[in-house]
Coordinates of C-alpha atoms in Angstrom, one line a residue:
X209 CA 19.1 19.8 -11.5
X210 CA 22.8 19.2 -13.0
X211 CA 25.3 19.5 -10.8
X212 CA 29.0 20.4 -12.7
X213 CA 31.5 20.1 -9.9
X214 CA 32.0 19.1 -6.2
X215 CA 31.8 22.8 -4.9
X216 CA 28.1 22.8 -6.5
X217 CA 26.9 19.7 -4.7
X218 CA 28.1 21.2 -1.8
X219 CA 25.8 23.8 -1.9
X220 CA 23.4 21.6 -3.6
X221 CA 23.2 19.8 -0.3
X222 CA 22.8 22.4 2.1
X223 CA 19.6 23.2 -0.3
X224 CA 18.3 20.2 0.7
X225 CA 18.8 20.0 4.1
X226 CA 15.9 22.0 4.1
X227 CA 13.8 20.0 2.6
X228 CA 11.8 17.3 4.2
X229 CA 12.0 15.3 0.9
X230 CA 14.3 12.9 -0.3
X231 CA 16.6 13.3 -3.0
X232 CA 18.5 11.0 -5.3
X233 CA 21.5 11.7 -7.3
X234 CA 23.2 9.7 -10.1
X235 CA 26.0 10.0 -13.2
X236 CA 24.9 12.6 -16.1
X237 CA 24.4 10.9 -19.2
X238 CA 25.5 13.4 -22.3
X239 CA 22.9 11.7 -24.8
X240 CA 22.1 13.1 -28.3
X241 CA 18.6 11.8 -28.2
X242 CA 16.3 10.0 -25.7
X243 CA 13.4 7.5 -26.9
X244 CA 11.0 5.5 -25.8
X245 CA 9.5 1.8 -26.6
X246 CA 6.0 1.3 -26.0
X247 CA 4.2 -2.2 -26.1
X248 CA -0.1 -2.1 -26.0
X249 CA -1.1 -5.8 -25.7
X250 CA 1.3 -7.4 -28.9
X251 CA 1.3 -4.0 -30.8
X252 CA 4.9 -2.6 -30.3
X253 CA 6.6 0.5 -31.3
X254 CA 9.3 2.8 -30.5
X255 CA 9.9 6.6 -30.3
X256 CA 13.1 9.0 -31.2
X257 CA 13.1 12.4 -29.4
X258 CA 16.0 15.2 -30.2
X259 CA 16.0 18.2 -28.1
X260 CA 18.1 21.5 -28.0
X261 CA 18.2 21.1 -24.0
X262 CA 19.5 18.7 -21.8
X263 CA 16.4 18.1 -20.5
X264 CA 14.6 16.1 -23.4
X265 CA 11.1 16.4 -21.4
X266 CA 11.0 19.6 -20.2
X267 CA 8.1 22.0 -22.1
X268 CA 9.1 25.2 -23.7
X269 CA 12.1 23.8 -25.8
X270 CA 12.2 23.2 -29.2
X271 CA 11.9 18.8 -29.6
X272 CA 11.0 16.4 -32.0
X273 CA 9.1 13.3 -32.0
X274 CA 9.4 10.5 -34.4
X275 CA 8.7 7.4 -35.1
X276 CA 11.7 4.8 -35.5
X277 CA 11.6 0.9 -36.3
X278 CA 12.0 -0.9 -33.4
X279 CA 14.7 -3.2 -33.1
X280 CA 14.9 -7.2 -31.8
X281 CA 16.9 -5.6 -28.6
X282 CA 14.2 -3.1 -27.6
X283 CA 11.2 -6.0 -27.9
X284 CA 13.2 -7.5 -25.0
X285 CA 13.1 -4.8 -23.1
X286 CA 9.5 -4.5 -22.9
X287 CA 8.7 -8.0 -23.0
X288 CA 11.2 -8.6 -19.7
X289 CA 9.3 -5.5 -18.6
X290 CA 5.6 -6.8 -19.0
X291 CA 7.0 -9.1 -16.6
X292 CA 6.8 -7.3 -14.0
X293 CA 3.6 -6.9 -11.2
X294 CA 2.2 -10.1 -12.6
X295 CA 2.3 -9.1 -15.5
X296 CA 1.5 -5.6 -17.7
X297 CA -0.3 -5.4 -20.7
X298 CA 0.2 -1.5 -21.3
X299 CA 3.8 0.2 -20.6
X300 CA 6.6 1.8 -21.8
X301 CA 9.9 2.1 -21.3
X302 CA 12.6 5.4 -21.6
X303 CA 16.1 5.2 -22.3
X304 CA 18.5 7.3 -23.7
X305 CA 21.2 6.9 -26.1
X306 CA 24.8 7.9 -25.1
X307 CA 26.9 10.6 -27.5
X308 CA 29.9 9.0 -25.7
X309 CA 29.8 5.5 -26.2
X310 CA 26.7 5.3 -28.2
X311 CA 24.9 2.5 -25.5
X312 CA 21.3 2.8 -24.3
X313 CA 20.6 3.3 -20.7
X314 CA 16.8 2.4 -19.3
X315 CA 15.7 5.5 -17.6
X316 CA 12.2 4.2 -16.2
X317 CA 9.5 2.0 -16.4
X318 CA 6.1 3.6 -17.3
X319 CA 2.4 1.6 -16.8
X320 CA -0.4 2.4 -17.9
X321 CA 0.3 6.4 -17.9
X322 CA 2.1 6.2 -21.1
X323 CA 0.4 9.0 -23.7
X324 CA 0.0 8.4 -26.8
X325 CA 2.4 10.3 -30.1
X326 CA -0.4 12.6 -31.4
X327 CA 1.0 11.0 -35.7
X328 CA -0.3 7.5 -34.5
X329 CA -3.1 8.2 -31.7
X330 CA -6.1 7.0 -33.6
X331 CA -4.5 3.9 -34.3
X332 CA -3.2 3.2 -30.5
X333 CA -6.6 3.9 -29.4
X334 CA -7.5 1.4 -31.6
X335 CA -5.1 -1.6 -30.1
X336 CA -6.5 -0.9 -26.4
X337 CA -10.3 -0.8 -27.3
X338 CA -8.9 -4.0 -29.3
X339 CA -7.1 -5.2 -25.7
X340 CA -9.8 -4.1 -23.1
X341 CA -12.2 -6.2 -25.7
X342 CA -9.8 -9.0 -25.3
X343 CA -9.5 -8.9 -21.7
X344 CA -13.1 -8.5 -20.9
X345 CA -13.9 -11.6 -22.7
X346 CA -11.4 -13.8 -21.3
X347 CA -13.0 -12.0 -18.0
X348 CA -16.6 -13.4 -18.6
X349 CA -14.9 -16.9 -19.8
X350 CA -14.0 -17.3 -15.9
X351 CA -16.4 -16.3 -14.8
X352 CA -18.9 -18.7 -16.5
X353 CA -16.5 -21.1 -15.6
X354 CA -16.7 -20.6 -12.1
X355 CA -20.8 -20.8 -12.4
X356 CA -20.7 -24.1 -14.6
X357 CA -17.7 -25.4 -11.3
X358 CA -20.1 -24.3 -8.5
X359 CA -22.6 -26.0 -10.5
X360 CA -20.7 -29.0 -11.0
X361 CA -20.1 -28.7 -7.1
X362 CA -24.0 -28.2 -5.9
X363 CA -24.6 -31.3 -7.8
X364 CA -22.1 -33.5 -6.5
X365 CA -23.2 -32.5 -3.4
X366 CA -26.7 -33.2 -4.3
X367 CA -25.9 -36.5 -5.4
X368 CA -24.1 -37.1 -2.1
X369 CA -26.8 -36.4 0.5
X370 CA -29.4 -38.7 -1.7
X371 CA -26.6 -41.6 -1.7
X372 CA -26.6 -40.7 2.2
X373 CA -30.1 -40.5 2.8
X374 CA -30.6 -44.2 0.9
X375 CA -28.2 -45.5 3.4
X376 CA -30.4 -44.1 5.8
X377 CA -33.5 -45.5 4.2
X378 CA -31.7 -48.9 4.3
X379 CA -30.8 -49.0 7.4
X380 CA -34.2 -48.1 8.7
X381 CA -36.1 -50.6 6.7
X382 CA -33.9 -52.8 8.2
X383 CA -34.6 -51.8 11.8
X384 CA -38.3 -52.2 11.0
X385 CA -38.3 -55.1 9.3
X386 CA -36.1 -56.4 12.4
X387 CA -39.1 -55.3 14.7
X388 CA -42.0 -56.4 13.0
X389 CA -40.0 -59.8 13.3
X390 CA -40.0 -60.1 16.7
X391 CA -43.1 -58.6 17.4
X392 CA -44.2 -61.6 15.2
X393 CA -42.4 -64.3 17.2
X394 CA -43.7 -62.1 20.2
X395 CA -47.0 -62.7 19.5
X396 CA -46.6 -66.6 17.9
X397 CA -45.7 -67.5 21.7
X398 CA -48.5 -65.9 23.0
X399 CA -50.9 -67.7 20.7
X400 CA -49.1 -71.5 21.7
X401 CA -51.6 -72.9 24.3
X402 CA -50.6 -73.3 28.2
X403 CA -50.6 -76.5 30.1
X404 CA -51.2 -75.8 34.0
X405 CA -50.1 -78.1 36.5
X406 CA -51.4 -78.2 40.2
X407 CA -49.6 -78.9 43.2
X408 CA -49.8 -82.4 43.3
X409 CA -51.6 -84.0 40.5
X410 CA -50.7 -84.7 36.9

């Protein structure tokens, strides 16, 4: 809604003190045309839109779409935007440009939900089959590297418990060996002949 003087957001308030909604408000931008710049994967491109009503996205009213080269400026947009989440591989990002002082201002950050201009669909449909590709393989690359790692893992740990059980081995050779030594002694003093002495006598 646009809002022209103080005695209309007056009344625009009272409006929404009924609501159980909130409601935002900011400064009216008087643009001549809005745009937006759209980055799939490393494919950019940006969008001109001119409109005979002040609200460029509204249905019903007579716009047009085109295609415009995309400048150094606008590829920093996006790129700070792809930033953002961990990272996006699909956006795009709305703006307008000012009649008054002929800036941009970012409207809003789009994801994944971006459409696609009807002129160059085929093509953008194109660059995410070519991205989802992309991603799925680098998908399956980790994952085969986390099977070769467990791998890796099962037989370290493999290597471990036979290292552990030839300590074991070891140490129980030694026991026996240990045993069947003085069972050996054991039974050498048995085998020595006794001498028996009596009471009085030699």
């Amino acid at each position: 809604m646009r809002i022209f003087s103080d005695p209309d957001f007056q009344d625009f308030r009272s409006v929404c003190g009924l609501m159980n909604d909130y409601v935002t408000a900011e400064s009216f931008i008087d643009w001549d045309w809005d745009g937006r710049v759209q980055k799939i994967g490393r494919h950019y491109r940006a969008f001109k839109r001119t409109s005979n009503h002040w609200k460029g996205n509204v249905g019903g009213f007579q716009a047009k779409l085109e295609e415009i080269p995309i400048t150094q400026e606008m590829k920093r947009w996006v790129d700070e935007c792809s930033l953002a989440f961990g990272g996006l591989d699909i956006l795009g990002l709305d703006f307008v440009h000012s009649k008054e002082d002929g800036k941009f201002y970012i409207l809003e950050l789009n994801d994944t939900a971006i459409g696609l201009f009807h002129d160059v669909e085929e093509e953008d449909l194109q660059h995410l089959r070519e991205l989802v590709v992309v991603r799925m393989s680098a998908s399956e690359t980790v994952v085969e590297s986390n099977e070769e790692q467990c791998v890796e893992s099962e037989l370290k740990n493999a290597y471990d418990e036979i290292a552990a059980l030839r300590l074991q081995l070891q140490e129980a050779e030694s026991k026996v060996e240990a045993l069947e030594k003085s069972l050996a002694e054991s039974k050498a003093e048995e085998m020595k002949p006794k001498r028996w002495w009596g009471l009085f006598g030699n």
